[in-house]
Amino acid sequence: FQPGQPAAVTVAGDGDAPLAVAVFDPSGQRVTADARNTDRFGLRWMPAASAPYTIKVYNRGGVPVRFSLKTN
C-alpha cells in the first residue's frame, strides 16, 4: 500500500459462518475493522506509511470456512 493513496481490502466467505476482518498498521495498531454478522466485507483506509500492513480474518462460526481476500 502506498502512503496517501486509498487502500482497499475485500473479503468474501463461502456463506457457512460469519467472519470478521481487521487491518493493522506496521506498529500493530488497528486502522480499520468490521465485525458485522456477515461473511462479506469491503474495507478502505488511507495508509500513513509505506510498510507492511497486516490483514487478519477471523472465523466467528463453529465450522471451517473458505474465503477469498483481495487488495488493491
Tab-separated table of C-alpha atoms in Angstrom:
chain	number	residue	atom	x	y	z
A	1	PHE	CA	0.000	0.000	0.000
A	2	GLN	CA	1.185	3.498	-0.792
A	3	PRO	CA	1.019	6.335	1.765
A	4	GLY	CA	-1.630	8.901	0.924
A	5	GLN	CA	-3.314	6.597	-1.608
A	6	PRO	CA	-6.608	4.875	-0.733
A	7	ALA	CA	-6.142	1.231	0.234
A	8	ALA	CA	-8.866	-1.375	-0.008
A	9	VAL	CA	-9.432	-4.971	1.015
A	10	THR	CA	-12.427	-7.173	0.250
A	11	VAL	CA	-13.241	-10.482	1.899
A	12	ALA	CA	-15.862	-12.921	0.639
A	13	GLY	CA	-16.645	-16.061	2.624
A	14	ASP	CA	-18.386	-19.222	1.455
A	15	GLY	CA	-21.521	-18.493	3.495
A	16	ASP	CA	-21.022	-21.207	6.119
A	17	ALA	CA	-20.172	-18.902	9.042
A	18	PRO	CA	-19.804	-15.205	9.878
A	19	LEU	CA	-16.353	-13.671	9.642
A	20	ALA	CA	-14.646	-10.561	10.968
A	21	VAL	CA	-11.741	-8.688	9.412
A	22	ALA	CA	-9.212	-6.202	10.801
A	23	VAL	CA	-6.275	-4.282	9.340
A	24	PHE	CA	-3.241	-3.356	11.459
A	25	ASP	CA	-0.515	-0.832	10.684
A	26	PRO	CA	3.226	-1.594	10.939
A	27	SER	CA	3.228	-0.791	14.679
A	28	GLY	CA	0.345	-3.187	15.362
A	29	GLN	CA	-2.365	-0.557	15.789
A	30	ARG	CA	-5.747	-1.402	14.288
A	31	VAL	CA	-6.565	1.049	11.483
A	32	THR	CA	-9.930	-0.384	10.396
A	33	ALA	CA	-12.146	-3.369	11.126
A	34	ASP	CA	-15.579	-4.834	10.500
A	35	ALA	CA	-17.334	-7.474	12.588
A	36	ARG	CA	-20.897	-7.338	11.296
A	37	ASN	CA	-22.783	-10.633	11.271
A	38	THR	CA	-21.863	-11.479	7.665
A	39	ASP	CA	-19.111	-13.080	5.621
A	40	ARG	CA	-18.606	-10.292	3.053
A	41	PHE	CA	-16.679	-7.119	3.755
A	42	GLY	CA	-15.162	-4.149	1.979
A	43	LEU	CA	-12.740	-2.000	3.972
A	44	ARG	CA	-10.962	1.194	2.883
A	45	TRP	CA	-8.351	3.310	4.635
A	46	MET	CA	-5.579	5.782	3.914
A	47	PRO	CA	-2.155	4.270	4.732
A	48	ALA	CA	0.186	6.572	6.625
A	49	ALA	CA	3.362	4.581	5.912
A	50	SER	CA	4.913	2.605	3.093
A	51	ALA	CA	5.398	-0.523	5.157
A	52	PRO	CA	3.688	-3.899	5.564
A	53	TYR	CA	0.135	-3.851	6.894
A	54	THR	CA	-1.388	-6.970	8.466
A	55	ILE	CA	-4.860	-8.151	7.458
A	56	LYS	CA	-6.488	-10.655	9.806
A	57	VAL	CA	-9.652	-12.609	9.036
A	58	TYR	CA	-11.414	-14.242	11.988
A	59	ASN	CA	-13.847	-17.160	11.769
A	60	ARG	CA	-16.712	-16.342	14.144
A	61	GLY	CA	-18.659	-19.546	13.448
A	62	GLY	CA	-18.335	-23.109	14.637
A	63	VAL	CA	-17.430	-24.627	11.263
A	64	PRO	CA	-14.483	-24.349	8.875
A	65	VAL	CA	-14.926	-21.792	6.095
A	66	ARG	CA	-13.213	-20.830	2.878
A	67	PHE	CA	-12.817	-17.195	1.874
A	68	SER	CA	-11.147	-15.020	-0.719
A	69	LEU	CA	-9.236	-11.871	0.124
A	70	LYS	CA	-8.362	-9.189	-2.431
A	71	THR	CA	-6.448	-5.928	-2.113
A	72	ASN	CA	-5.703	-3.097	-4.471
